[in-house]
mmCIF file of C-alpha atoms in Angstrom:
data_model
loop_
_atom_site.group_PDB
_atom_site.id
_atom_site.type_symbol
_atom_site.label_atom_id
_atom_site.label_comp_id
_atom_site.label_asym_id
_atom_site.label_seq_id
_atom_site.Cartn_x
_atom_site.Cartn_y
_atom_site.Cartn_z
ATOM 1 C CA MET A 1040 -2.943 -136.047 -44.560
ATOM 2 C CA ASN A 1041 0.313 -137.220 -43.843
ATOM 3 C CA LYS A 1042 3.147 -134.391 -43.947
ATOM 4 C CA ILE A 1043 5.525 -134.490 -46.982
ATOM 5 C CA ILE A 1044 9.728 -134.302 -47.262
ATOM 6 C CA TYR A 1045 11.462 -134.147 -50.826
ATOM 7 C CA CYS A 1046 14.023 -135.411 -51.158
ATOM 8 C CA GLU A 1047 16.567 -133.101 -51.167
ATOM 9 C CA SER A 1048 19.391 -135.238 -54.707
ATOM 10 C CA CYS A 1049 16.424 -136.012 -57.156
ATOM 11 C CA GLY A 1050 13.225 -133.283 -55.617
ATOM 12 C CA SER A 1051 10.381 -136.739 -55.185
ATOM 13 C CA PRO A 1052 8.359 -136.957 -52.420
ATOM 14 C CA ASN A 1053 8.589 -139.196 -49.069
ATOM 15 C CA GLU A 1054 6.810 -139.809 -45.709
ATOM 16 C CA ILE A 1055 7.695 -137.601 -43.071
ATOM 17 C CA ASP A 1056 9.081 -140.968 -41.797
ATOM 18 C CA ALA A 1057 11.141 -142.421 -44.374
ATOM 19 C CA LEU A 1058 14.636 -143.033 -44.549
ATOM 20 C CA PHE A 1059 15.248 -143.248 -47.520
ATOM 21 C CA CYS A 1060 14.302 -141.718 -50.667
ATOM 22 C CA ALA A 1061 12.103 -144.285 -52.660
ATOM 23 C CA ASN A 1062 12.983 -142.381 -55.908
ATOM 24 C CA CYS A 1063 16.485 -142.731 -55.723
ATOM 25 C CA GLY A 1064 17.731 -144.712 -52.685
ATOM 26 C CA GLN A 1065 19.202 -142.074 -50.941
ATOM 27 C CA PRO A 1066 19.058 -140.862 -47.188
ATOM 28 C CA LEU A 1067 16.883 -138.663 -46.022
ATOM 29 C CA ALA A 1068 18.299 -135.983 -43.848
ATOM 30 C CA ALA A 1069 17.837 -136.710 -39.942
ATOM 31 C CA ASP A 1070 16.521 -133.017 -38.907
ATOM 32 C CA GLN A 1071 13.325 -133.775 -41.998
ATOM 33 C CA THR A 1072 10.649 -131.371 -39.106
ATOM 34 C CA GLU A 1073 12.962 -128.850 -38.952
ATOM 35 C CA ASN A 1074 13.749 -128.186 -42.455
ATOM 36 C CA VAL A 1075 9.765 -128.572 -42.989
ATOM 37 C CA ALA A 1076 9.285 -125.797 -40.794
ATOM 38 C CA LYS A 1077 11.813 -123.622 -42.876
ATOM 39 C CA GLU A 1078 10.297 -124.530 -45.833
ATOM 40 C CA GLU A 1079 7.315 -124.004 -44.782
ATOM 41 C CA THR A 1080 8.041 -120.803 -43.751
ATOM 42 C CA THR A 1081 9.984 -119.390 -46.937
ATOM 43 C CA TYR A 1082 6.622 -120.982 -48.691
ATOM 44 C CA ASN A 1083 4.572 -118.576 -46.669
ATOM 45 C CA GLU A 1084 6.352 -116.133 -47.265
ATOM 46 C CA ALA A 1085 7.350 -116.284 -50.896
ATOM 47 C CA MET A 1086 3.325 -116.798 -50.944
ATOM 48 C CA ASP A 1087 3.009 -112.953 -49.603
ATOM 49 C CA ALA A 1088 5.557 -111.509 -52.122
ATOM 50 C CA PHE A 1089 3.304 -112.948 -54.935
ATOM 51 C CA SER A 1090 -0.299 -112.094 -53.548
ATOM 52 C CA VAL A 1091 1.298 -107.845 -52.818
ATOM 53 C CA GLY A 1092 2.918 -108.053 -56.690
ATOM 54 C CA ASN A 1093 6.746 -108.322 -55.004
ATOM 55 C CA PHE A 1094 7.735 -111.176 -57.051
ATOM 56 C CA PRO A 1095 11.767 -110.781 -56.726
ATOM 57 C CA LYS A 1096 11.161 -111.150 -53.555
ATOM 58 C CA ALA A 1097 8.945 -114.036 -54.777
ATOM 59 C CA LEU A 1098 11.549 -115.608 -56.252
ATOM 60 C CA SER A 1099 13.940 -115.169 -54.591
ATOM 61 C CA LEU A 1100 12.392 -117.956 -51.499
ATOM 62 C CA LEU A 1101 10.998 -119.758 -53.805
ATOM 63 C CA GLN A 1102 13.331 -121.057 -56.230
ATOM 64 C CA SER A 1103 15.747 -121.269 -52.759
ATOM 65 C CA ILE A 1104 13.526 -124.280 -52.190
ATOM 66 C CA THR A 1105 12.353 -125.838 -54.831
ATOM 67 C CA TYR A 1106 10.667 -129.538 -54.971
ATOM 68 C CA TYR A 1107 8.913 -127.864 -52.151
ATOM 69 C CA LYS A 1108 4.940 -128.545 -51.788
ATOM 70 C CA ASP A 1109 3.979 -126.670 -56.188
ATOM 71 C CA ALA A 1110 7.496 -124.353 -55.284
ATOM 72 C CA GLN A 1111 8.810 -124.967 -58.826
ATOM 73 C CA GLU A 1112 4.812 -123.932 -60.297
ATOM 74 C CA LYS A 1113 4.420 -121.156 -58.422
ATOM 75 C CA ILE A 1114 8.138 -120.446 -60.147
ATOM 76 C CA GLU A 1115 6.298 -120.855 -63.558
ATOM 77 C CA LEU A 1116 3.208 -118.889 -62.570
ATOM 78 C CA ILE A 1117 5.607 -116.063 -61.508
ATOM 79 C CA LYS A 1118 7.048 -115.582 -64.620
ATOM 80 C CA LYS A 1119 4.607 -115.284 -66.344
ATOM 81 C CA THR A 1120 2.877 -113.150 -64.320
ATOM 82 C CA LYS A 1121 5.053 -110.816 -64.012
ATOM 83 C CA ALA A 1122 6.233 -111.422 -67.669
ATOM 84 C CA GLN A 1123 2.371 -110.332 -68.912
ATOM 85 C CA LEU A 1124 2.496 -107.013 -66.624
ATOM 86 C CA GLU A 1125 5.894 -106.773 -68.144
ATOM 87 C CA ILE A 1126 3.598 -106.331 -71.705
ATOM 88 C CA GLU A 1127 1.061 -104.119 -70.081
ATOM 89 C CA SER A 1128 3.486 -102.204 -69.222
ATOM 90 C CA ILE A 1129 4.955 -101.660 -72.395
ATOM 91 C CA ALA A 1130 1.694 -100.885 -73.888
ATOM 92 C CA ASN A 1131 0.505 -98.936 -71.849
ATOM 93 C CA GLU A 1132 3.606 -96.559 -72.709
ATOM 94 C CA TYR A 1133 3.623 -96.877 -76.279
ATOM 95 C CA GLN A 1134 -0.135 -95.959 -76.370
ATOM 96 C CA GLN A 1135 0.675 -92.763 -73.636
ATOM 97 C CA ALA A 1136 4.043 -91.855 -76.472
ATOM 98 C CA LEU A 1137 1.500 -92.523 -79.160
ATOM 99 C CA ALA A 1138 -0.860 -89.872 -77.867
ATOM 100 C CA LEU A 1139 2.268 -87.043 -77.596
ATOM 101 C CA LYS A 1140 2.382 -87.216 -80.652
ATOM 102 C CA GLU A 1141 -0.490 -86.261 -81.412
ATOM 103 C CA ASN A 1142 -1.222 -83.934 -79.356
ATOM 104 C CA GLY A 1143 2.104 -82.011 -80.616
ATOM 105 C CA GLN A 1144 4.918 -82.970 -78.080
ATOM 106 C CA LEU A 1145 7.277 -84.897 -80.549
ATOM 107 C CA GLU A 1146 10.530 -85.246 -78.767
ATOM 108 C CA GLN A 1147 8.241 -85.375 -75.935
ATOM 109 C CA ALA A 1148 7.497 -89.042 -78.029
ATOM 110 C CA LYS A 1149 10.214 -89.825 -79.546
ATOM 111 C CA ALA A 1150 11.407 -90.420 -75.727
ATOM 112 C CA SER A 1151 9.138 -92.587 -74.671
ATOM 113 C CA LEU A 1152 9.760 -94.964 -78.048
ATOM 114 C CA LEU A 1153 13.115 -94.658 -77.769
ATOM 115 C CA ALA A 1154 13.006 -96.106 -74.581
ATOM 116 C CA LEU A 1155 10.720 -99.345 -76.279
ATOM 117 C CA GLY A 1156 13.666 -99.735 -78.193
ATOM 118 C CA ASP A 1157 12.095 -102.782 -80.992
ATOM 119 C CA TYR A 1158 8.950 -103.568 -79.335
ATOM 120 C CA ARG A 1159 6.211 -103.304 -81.953
ATOM 121 C CA ASP A 1160 6.944 -100.360 -84.660
ATOM 122 C CA ALA A 1161 8.127 -97.861 -82.050
ATOM 123 C CA LYS A 1162 11.749 -97.355 -84.078
ATOM 124 C CA ASN A 1163 9.395 -97.111 -87.556
ATOM 125 C CA GLN A 1164 6.523 -94.614 -85.082
ATOM 126 C CA VAL A 1165 10.615 -92.203 -84.141
ATOM 127 C CA ALA A 1166 11.372 -91.922 -87.969
ATOM 128 C CA GLN A 1167 7.497 -90.442 -88.668
ATOM 129 C CA ILE A 1168 8.542 -88.235 -85.269
ATOM 130 C CA GLU A 1169 11.935 -87.155 -86.336
ATOM 131 C CA LEU A 1170 10.834 -85.840 -90.479
ATOM 132 C CA LEU A 1171 7.816 -84.152 -88.337
ATOM 133 C CA LEU A 1172 10.365 -82.677 -85.812
ATOM 134 C CA GLU A 1173 11.961 -81.753 -88.897
ATOM 135 C CA GLN A 1174 9.693 -79.897 -91.016
ATOM 136 C CA LYS A 1175 8.381 -77.800 -87.570
ATOM 137 C CA ARG A 1176 11.866 -76.933 -87.957
ATOM 138 C CA LYS A 1177 12.100 -74.661 -91.659
ATOM 139 C CA GLU A 1178 8.262 -73.908 -90.971
ATOM 140 C CA ASP A 1179 9.823 -72.047 -87.756
ATOM 141 C CA GLU A 1180 12.965 -70.526 -89.717
ATOM 142 C CA ILE A 1181 10.102 -69.504 -93.153
ATOM 143 C CA ARG A 1182 8.625 -68.032 -89.748
ATOM 144 C CA THR A 1183 11.308 -66.618 -88.374
ATOM 145 C CA TYR A 1184 13.027 -64.915 -90.785
ATOM 146 C CA GLU A 1185 9.355 -63.832 -92.389
ATOM 147 C CA GLN A 1186 8.856 -62.274 -88.667
ATOM 148 C CA ALA A 1187 12.773 -60.980 -89.303
ATOM 149 C CA LEU A 1188 11.804 -58.816 -92.236
ATOM 150 C CA ASP A 1189 9.122 -57.414 -90.957
ATOM 151 C CA ALA A 1190 11.191 -56.164 -87.755
ATOM 152 C CA TYR A 1191 14.109 -54.994 -90.088
ATOM 153 C CA LYS A 1192 11.490 -52.439 -92.810
ATOM 154 C CA SER A 1193 9.785 -51.257 -89.948
ATOM 155 C CA ASN A 1194 13.322 -50.306 -88.189
ATOM 156 C CA ARG A 1195 13.009 -52.554 -84.985
ATOM 157 C CA LEU A 1196 16.499 -52.908 -85.960
ATOM 158 C CA GLU A 1197 17.262 -55.151 -82.332
ATOM 159 C CA ALA A 1198 14.755 -56.918 -82.392
ATOM 160 C CA ALA A 1199 15.147 -58.101 -86.295
ATOM 161 C CA LEU A 1200 19.804 -58.323 -84.864
ATOM 162 C CA THR A 1201 17.618 -61.045 -82.170
ATOM 163 C CA LEU A 1202 15.681 -62.904 -84.648
ATOM 164 C CA PHE A 1203 19.057 -63.043 -87.927
ATOM 165 C CA GLU A 1204 20.942 -64.246 -85.181
ATOM 166 C CA SER A 1205 18.929 -66.870 -84.399
ATOM 167 C CA LEU A 1206 18.388 -68.654 -88.451
ATOM 168 C CA GLY A 1207 22.197 -69.025 -87.970
ATOM 169 C CA ASN A 1208 23.336 -70.036 -91.581
ATOM 170 C CA TYR A 1209 19.595 -69.998 -92.900
ATOM 171 C CA ARG A 1210 19.412 -68.627 -96.711
ATOM 172 C CA ASP A 1211 21.193 -64.895 -95.932
ATOM 173 C CA ALA A 1212 20.444 -64.277 -92.455
ATOM 174 C CA SER A 1213 23.845 -64.278 -91.401
ATOM 175 C CA GLU A 1214 24.383 -61.368 -94.371
ATOM 176 C CA TYR A 1215 21.691 -59.637 -92.147
ATOM 177 C CA ALA A 1216 23.148 -59.708 -89.219
ATOM 178 C CA THR A 1217 26.594 -58.404 -89.871
ATOM 179 C CA LEU A 1218 24.811 -55.669 -91.629
ATOM 180 C CA LEU A 1219 22.712 -54.767 -88.607
ATOM 181 C CA ARG A 1220 25.215 -54.718 -85.624
ATOM 182 C CA SER A 1221 26.462 -53.025 -88.246
ATOM 183 C CA GLN A 1222 23.669 -50.254 -88.141
ATOM 184 C CA LEU A 1223 22.933 -51.249 -84.333
ATOM 185 C CA GLN A 1224 26.696 -49.346 -83.408
ATOM 186 C CA THR A 1225 26.214 -46.233 -85.840
ATOM 187 C CA VAL A 1226 23.003 -45.668 -84.459
ATOM 188 C CA HIS A 1227 24.640 -45.003 -81.084
ATOM 189 C CA ILE A 1228 27.098 -43.615 -82.177
ATOM 190 C CA GLU A 1229 25.314 -41.142 -83.360
ATOM 191 C CA LYS A 1230 22.908 -41.502 -80.248
ATOM 192 C CA GLN A 1231 26.068 -40.712 -78.146
ATOM 193 C CA TYR A 1232 26.923 -37.559 -80.491
ATOM 194 C CA ALA A 1233 23.724 -36.246 -80.033
ATOM 195 C CA GLN A 1234 23.730 -37.283 -76.335
ATOM 196 C CA ALA A 1235 27.551 -35.334 -75.940
ATOM 197 C CA LEU A 1236 25.609 -31.405 -77.987
ATOM 198 C CA GLN A 1237 22.513 -31.660 -75.029
ATOM 199 C CA ALA A 1238 25.598 -31.863 -73.009
ATOM 200 C CA ILE A 1239 27.046 -28.999 -73.693
ATOM 201 C CA ALA A 1240 24.265 -26.819 -75.074
ATOM 202 C CA THR A 1241 23.536 -27.481 -71.101
ATOM 203 C CA LYS A 1242 26.783 -27.429 -69.937
ATOM 204 C CA ASN A 1243 26.692 -29.798 -68.589
ATOM 205 C CA TYR A 1244 30.212 -30.121 -69.155
ATOM 206 C CA PRO A 1245 31.868 -33.347 -67.116
ATOM 207 C CA VAL A 1246 29.054 -35.546 -68.211
ATOM 208 C CA ALA A 1247 30.066 -34.122 -71.957
ATOM 209 C CA ARG A 1248 33.730 -34.668 -72.076
ATOM 210 C CA ARG A 1249 32.730 -38.326 -70.742
ATOM 211 C CA LEU A 1250 30.761 -39.262 -74.298
ATOM 212 C CA LEU A 1251 32.963 -36.500 -76.090
ATOM 213 C CA LEU A 1252 35.981 -38.965 -75.351
ATOM 214 C CA GLU A 1253 34.109 -42.393 -75.624
ATOM 215 C CA LEU A 1254 33.049 -42.063 -79.237
ATOM 216 C CA ASN A 1255 37.099 -41.310 -79.658
ATOM 217 C CA GLY A 1256 36.935 -38.909 -83.165
ATOM 218 C CA TYR A 1257 33.538 -39.413 -84.892
ATOM 219 C CA LYS A 1258 32.384 -36.250 -87.058
ATOM 220 C CA ASP A 1259 33.974 -33.640 -84.400
ATOM 221 C CA SER A 1260 34.542 -35.437 -81.656
ATOM 222 C CA ALA A 1261 37.642 -34.250 -81.221
ATOM 223 C CA GLN A 1262 37.452 -30.850 -81.274
ATOM 224 C CA LEU A 1263 34.172 -30.575 -79.292
ATOM 225 C CA LEU A 1264 35.857 -32.069 -76.095
ATOM 226 C CA GLN A 1265 39.018 -29.167 -76.263
ATOM 227 C CA GLN A 1266 36.619 -27.171 -76.068
ATOM 228 C CA VAL A 1267 34.969 -28.129 -73.111
ATOM 229 C CA GLU A 1268 37.759 -28.843 -71.294
ATOM 230 C CA MET A 1269 38.590 -25.580 -71.939
ATOM 231 C CA GLU A 1270 35.161 -24.255 -70.673
ATOM 232 C CA MET A 1271 35.945 -26.836 -67.432
ATOM 233 C CA ALA A 1272 39.088 -25.246 -66.929
ATOM 234 C CA THR A 1273 37.426 -21.643 -67.058
ATOM 235 C CA LYS A 1274 35.108 -22.426 -65.158
ATOM 236 C CA GLN A 1275 36.708 -23.564 -62.485
ATOM 237 C CA GLU A 1276 39.229 -20.475 -62.259
ATOM 238 C CA SER A 1277 35.917 -18.479 -62.151
ATOM 239 C CA GLU A 1278 34.333 -20.864 -58.890
ATOM 240 C CA TYR A 1279 38.024 -20.533 -57.730
ATOM 241 C CA ARG A 1280 38.585 -16.922 -57.741
ATOM 242 C CA ASP A 1281 34.906 -16.455 -56.940
ATOM 243 C CA ALA A 1282 35.589 -18.118 -53.615
ATOM 244 C CA LEU A 1283 39.032 -16.853 -52.773
ATOM 245 C CA ASP A 1284 37.585 -13.038 -53.279
ATOM 246 C CA SER A 1285 34.061 -14.202 -50.554
ATOM 247 C CA ALA A 1286 37.618 -15.489 -48.625
ATOM 248 C CA ILE A 1287 38.811 -11.949 -48.892
ATOM 249 C CA LEU A 1288 36.133 -11.181 -48.031
ATOM 250 C CA ALA A 1289 35.188 -12.302 -45.013
ATOM 251 C CA SER A 1290 38.620 -12.278 -44.068
ATOM 252 C CA GLN A 1291 37.894 -8.138 -43.940
ATOM 253 C CA GLN A 1292 35.098 -8.492 -41.605
ATOM 254 C CA ALA A 1293 37.618 -11.052 -39.212
ATOM 255 C CA THR A 1294 36.930 -9.220 -36.142
ATOM 256 C CA THR A 1295 39.291 -12.042 -33.949
ATOM 257 C CA VAL A 1296 41.429 -14.693 -35.168
ATOM 258 C CA ALA A 1297 39.211 -17.774 -34.189
ATOM 259 C CA GLU A 1298 37.547 -16.185 -37.857
ATOM 260 C CA ILE A 1299 40.541 -15.646 -39.562
ATOM 261 C CA GLU A 1300 41.550 -19.717 -38.532
ATOM 262 C CA GLN A 1301 38.041 -20.660 -39.852
ATOM 263 C CA VAL A 1302 38.962 -18.431 -43.342
ATOM 264 C CA LEU A 1303 42.798 -20.656 -43.559
ATOM 265 C CA GLU A 1304 40.752 -23.661 -43.291
ATOM 266 C CA TYR A 1305 38.730 -22.940 -46.445
ATOM 267 C CA LEU A 1306 41.591 -21.725 -48.255
ATOM 268 C CA GLU A 1307 43.275 -25.072 -47.199
ATOM 269 C CA ASP A 1308 40.112 -26.719 -49.069
ATOM 270 C CA ILE A 1309 39.663 -25.447 -52.130
ATOM 271 C CA LYS A 1310 43.843 -26.064 -52.577
ATOM 272 C CA ALA A 1311 44.833 -21.530 -53.184
ATOM 273 C CA PRO A 1312 48.412 -21.919 -53.502
ATOM 274 C CA GLN A 1313 50.547 -19.822 -50.703
ATOM 275 C CA GLU A 1314 50.714 -16.469 -52.872
ATOM 276 C CA ASP A 1315 46.355 -16.359 -53.196
ATOM 277 C CA ARG A 1316 46.986 -16.376 -49.106
ATOM 278 C CA VAL A 1317 49.385 -13.846 -48.607
ATOM 279 C CA PHE A 1318 46.443 -10.816 -47.838
ATOM 280 C CA ILE A 1319 44.904 -13.403 -45.482
ATOM 281 C CA LEU A 1320 47.581 -14.090 -43.060
ATOM 282 C CA ASN A 1321 48.760 -9.961 -42.547
ATOM 283 C CA ARG A 1322 44.945 -10.262 -41.495
ATOM 284 C CA TYR A 1323 45.849 -12.691 -39.642
ATOM 285 C CA GLN A 1324 48.600 -11.156 -37.940
ATOM 286 C CA GLU A 1325 46.653 -7.569 -37.568
ATOM 287 C CA LEU A 1326 44.744 -8.586 -35.063
ATOM 288 C CA LEU A 1327 46.902 -11.954 -34.005
ATOM 289 C CA ASP A 1328 48.441 -8.758 -32.288
ATOM 290 C CA LEU A 1329 45.190 -6.948 -32.266
ATOM 291 C CA GLU A 1330 44.935 -9.484 -28.784
ATOM 292 C CA ASN A 1331 47.821 -9.391 -27.725
ATOM 293 C CA GLN A 1332 48.174 -5.593 -27.158
ATOM 294 C CA THR A 1333 44.368 -6.726 -25.489
ATOM 295 C CA ARG A 1334 45.789 -8.866 -23.457
ATOM 296 C CA SER A 1335 47.955 -7.142 -22.684
ATOM 297 C CA LYS A 1336 45.926 -3.650 -21.514
ATOM 298 C CA LYS A 1337 43.246 -6.161 -19.864
ATOM 299 C CA SER A 1338 46.354 -7.296 -17.185
ATOM 300 C CA LYS A 1339 47.904 -4.055 -16.453
ATOM 301 C CA LYS A 1340 44.094 -2.973 -16.031
ATOM 302 C CA THR A 1341 44.028 -6.034 -13.335
ATOM 303 C CA LYS A 1342 47.007 -5.114 -11.922
ATOM 304 C CA THR A 1343 45.921 -1.440 -11.026
ATOM 305 C CA ILE A 1344 42.464 -2.431 -9.627
ATOM 306 C CA VAL A 1345 44.874 -4.814 -7.264
ATOM 307 C CA SER A 1346 46.030 -1.754 -6.045
ATOM 308 C CA TRP A 1347 42.714 -0.010 -4.932
ATOM 309 C CA VAL A 1348 41.213 -2.980 -3.791
ATOM 310 C CA ALA A 1349 43.459 -1.882 -0.540
ATOM 311 C CA PHE A 1350 41.780 1.949 -0.954
ATOM 312 C CA VAL A 1351 38.769 1.024 -1.697
ATOM 313 C CA ALA A 1352 38.491 -1.424 1.044
ATOM 314 C CA ILE A 1353 39.365 1.783 3.757
ATOM 315 C CA ILE A 1354 36.506 4.192 2.185
ATOM 316 C CA LEU A 1355 33.826 1.470 2.284
ATOM 317 C CA VAL A 1356 35.076 0.924 5.993
ATOM 318 C CA THR A 1357 34.305 4.684 7.223
ATOM 319 C CA VAL A 1358 31.895 4.930 4.977
ATOM 320 C CA GLY A 1359 29.490 2.105 5.725
ATOM 321 C CA SER A 1360 25.884 3.141 5.147
ATOM 322 C CA PHE A 1361 26.848 4.357 1.541
ATOM 323 C CA SER A 1362 28.304 0.758 1.103
ATOM 324 C CA TYR A 1363 25.650 -0.914 1.837
ATOM 325 C CA TYR A 1364 23.471 1.612 -0.563
ATOM 326 C CA LYS A 1365 25.355 1.500 -3.651
ATOM 327 C CA ILE A 1366 25.169 -2.747 -2.818
ATOM 328 C CA SER A 1367 21.493 -2.853 -2.833
ATOM 329 C CA GLU A 1368 21.626 -0.746 -5.583
ATOM 330 C CA ALA A 1369 23.997 -3.064 -7.202
ATOM 331 C CA ASN A 1370 21.241 -6.561 -6.282
ATOM 332 C CA THR A 1371 18.744 -4.672 -7.557
ATOM 333 C CA LEU A 1372 20.525 -4.380 -11.144
ATOM 334 C CA ASN A 1373 21.409 -7.718 -11.897
ATOM 335 C CA THR A 1374 17.560 -9.379 -10.907
ATOM 336 C CA ALA A 1375 16.779 -7.183 -14.041
ATOM 337 C CA VAL A 1376 19.498 -8.038 -15.280
ATOM 338 C CA GLU A 1377 18.489 -11.499 -14.509
ATOM 339 C CA ASN A 1378 15.022 -10.816 -15.767
ATOM 340 C CA ALA A 1379 15.242 -9.268 -18.456
ATOM 341 C CA ARG A 1380 17.361 -12.094 -19.659
ATOM 342 C CA ALA A 1381 14.806 -14.622 -19.126
ATOM 343 C CA THR A 1382 12.802 -12.624 -21.127
ATOM 344 C CA ASN A 1383 14.696 -12.200 -23.782
ATOM 345 C CA SER A 1384 15.105 -16.143 -23.642
ATOM 346 C CA LYS A 1385 12.184 -16.887 -24.183
ATOM 347 C CA LYS A 1386 12.275 -14.117 -27.842
ATOM 348 C CA PHE A 1387 14.598 -16.321 -29.485
ATOM 349 C CA PRO A 1388 13.424 -16.827 -33.606
ATOM 350 C CA GLU A 1389 13.194 -20.126 -35.151
ATOM 351 C CA MET A 1390 16.702 -20.964 -35.691
ATOM 352 C CA THR A 1391 18.295 -24.399 -35.816
ATOM 353 C CA LYS A 1392 19.951 -25.391 -33.956
ATOM 354 C CA GLU A 1393 23.337 -25.010 -35.486
ATOM 355 C CA THR A 1394 22.166 -20.935 -35.807
ATOM 356 C CA LYS A 1395 22.252 -21.433 -32.416
ATOM 357 C CA ALA A 1396 25.420 -22.160 -32.116
ATOM 358 C CA LEU A 1397 27.020 -19.817 -33.613
ATOM 359 C CA LEU A 1398 25.489 -17.041 -32.398
ATOM 360 C CA THR A 1399 27.178 -18.585 -29.047
ATOM 361 C CA THR A 1400 30.377 -19.512 -30.279
ATOM 362 C CA MET A 1401 30.785 -15.816 -31.845
ATOM 363 C CA ILE A 1402 28.857 -13.746 -28.650
ATOM 364 C CA ASP A 1403 31.206 -15.431 -26.376
ATOM 365 C CA SER A 1404 34.275 -13.969 -28.409
ATOM 366 C CA TYR A 1405 33.200 -11.287 -27.389
ATOM 367 C CA GLU A 1406 33.126 -12.279 -23.383
ATOM 368 C CA GLY A 1407 29.239 -11.027 -24.062
ATOM 369 C CA ASN A 1408 25.832 -13.060 -22.932
ATOM 370 C CA ILE A 1409 23.512 -14.160 -25.588
ATOM 371 C CA ASP A 1410 20.821 -12.907 -23.840
ATOM 372 C CA ASP A 1411 21.458 -9.748 -23.098
ATOM 373 C CA TYR A 1412 20.009 -9.338 -26.563
ATOM 374 C CA THR A 1413 16.953 -10.130 -28.694
ATOM 375 C CA TYR A 1414 17.213 -11.177 -32.178
ATOM 376 C CA GLU A 1415 14.838 -11.646 -35.568
ATOM 377 C CA VAL A 1416 16.460 -13.601 -38.816
ATOM 378 C CA VAL A 1417 16.739 -10.870 -41.445
ATOM 379 C CA SER A 1418 18.029 -14.235 -44.548
ATOM 380 C CA GLN A 1419 18.315 -17.354 -44.486
ATOM 381 C CA GLY A 1420 20.477 -19.343 -47.671
ATOM 382 C CA GLY A 1421 23.257 -18.193 -50.122
ATOM 383 C CA ALA A 1422 26.763 -18.395 -47.693
ATOM 384 C CA TYR A 1423 25.935 -17.028 -44.931
ATOM 385 C CA THR A 1424 22.255 -16.597 -42.043
ATOM 386 C CA ILE A 1425 21.851 -13.347 -41.609
ATOM 387 C CA ILE A 1426 19.818 -12.308 -38.055
ATOM 388 C CA LYS A 1427 19.562 -7.994 -36.946
ATOM 389 C CA TYR A 1428 20.979 -8.017 -32.198
ATOM 390 C CA THR A 1429 19.276 -5.205 -30.158
ATOM 391 C CA PHE A 1430 20.816 -5.127 -26.709
ATOM 392 C CA ASN A 1431 18.078 -4.975 -24.259
ATOM 393 C CA SER A 1432 19.280 -5.644 -20.673
ATOM 394 C CA PRO A 1433 18.695 -2.573 -17.975
ATOM 395 C CA ASP A 1434 22.774 -2.889 -17.215
ATOM 396 C CA MET A 1435 24.577 -0.944 -20.422
ATOM 397 C CA SER A 1436 27.827 -2.318 -19.259
ATOM 398 C CA LYS A 1437 26.882 -5.733 -20.686
ATOM 399 C CA ASP A 1438 26.281 -4.447 -24.383
ATOM 400 C CA VAL A 1439 29.506 -5.655 -25.871
ATOM 401 C CA LEU A 1440 29.012 -6.277 -29.410
ATOM 402 C CA PRO A 1441 29.430 -2.827 -31.833
ATOM 403 C CA SER A 1442 27.273 -1.509 -31.755
ATOM 404 C CA SER A 1443 27.141 -0.762 -36.081
ATOM 405 C CA GLY A 1444 28.412 -2.839 -38.945
ATOM 406 C CA THR A 1445 28.358 -6.879 -39.873
ATOM 407 C CA ARG A 1446 30.352 -9.309 -37.593
ATOM 408 C CA THR A 1447 30.834 -13.032 -39.507
ATOM 409 C CA TYR A 1448 31.307 -15.899 -38.374
ATOM 410 C CA LYS A 1449 31.520 -19.433 -40.509
ATOM 411 C CA GLU A 1450 28.463 -18.858 -41.679
ATOM 412 C CA LEU A 1451 26.751 -16.369 -39.655
ATOM 413 C CA ALA A 1452 26.545 -12.979 -39.736
ATOM 414 C CA ILE A 1453 25.434 -10.577 -37.567
ATOM 415 C CA THR A 1454 24.291 -7.205 -38.106
ATOM 416 C CA THR A 1455 22.398 -3.297 -36.397
ATOM 417 C CA GLU A 1456 21.100 -2.816 -39.433
ATOM 418 C CA LYS A 1457 18.348 -4.700 -41.727
#
């Protein structure tokens, strides 16, 4: 079959080698062979798009070669096919909307039918659904109202309030809601009042005070608030006096300036006024003077010892053998002391690191060695951990702790008595 070209003016078919259109006489394009190849490619692409359902692309391609082969007929076919598929799609959507309606999914059915516009009886279906929705709304209101009344009668006030508020202006729902809000406020205030009374009964005055302040004069809350504040003030004064008495007792038992300084720091913490510190400050001065005197005596003693060193040296030179004996005796004693200390250190009771640290500090203040003593924990708890100490060393000159009485340092007390 000879190849056909189409006139660009009238679209009539002509032989491939024709120079003029046999129908209208217009000259045919000189590059017909190249045009035919392009149109053939376009036509094939359009048919491929049509076969996979891409109707917009197929129509666009065929409309660019309207007079090529049966392009016009294909255009009409595609339009009809597209229209038919659209009708089928709308029909399917319509059936789905009706199914939603039957299943009680009225809002979804209404939205789907509205999207269909004038299709069949879509508008009538929408009107029916709106009637059904209105009927359902009224039924829901009746049911909710009955539930609210039931909750109110059974004293479930918060649940009743929620239900009445959801009804808005339905019947007397708003009046019930107003009434319930007032009742719930009264219930809340009465509950808070009862909590305040309970707090007073258990002497939990800070909580009682907060609750009574919030009650803002309800019943006798103002009078109760005054009582609570008086009790709190009395308790604070009592606690302060107990703390001050403890500080005074600690200052009386103190034997070093460092211990008094600890007491003075405690007074700062409890914000003691200056007049309550007089006794402790006097005790501080006494110990300070005593320590200064002790240091002065030690200084004089040191000078005396230095003076005697030369004399002793001369004597030692003349009595060398006697000196050697004393040195040997001292070494033996030192060895015995070291052995005793090693044994004592293994006999430490189960004390916390903090307690051992306090014990070491206290003994250091007496210029003693912690391992020259053995210890027994007498009691723990309260203001102090109390420890009984016993000197346990062959060298009695090492016993620097007081032989009687009780000494305190921070949370630690040591004693020779149980």
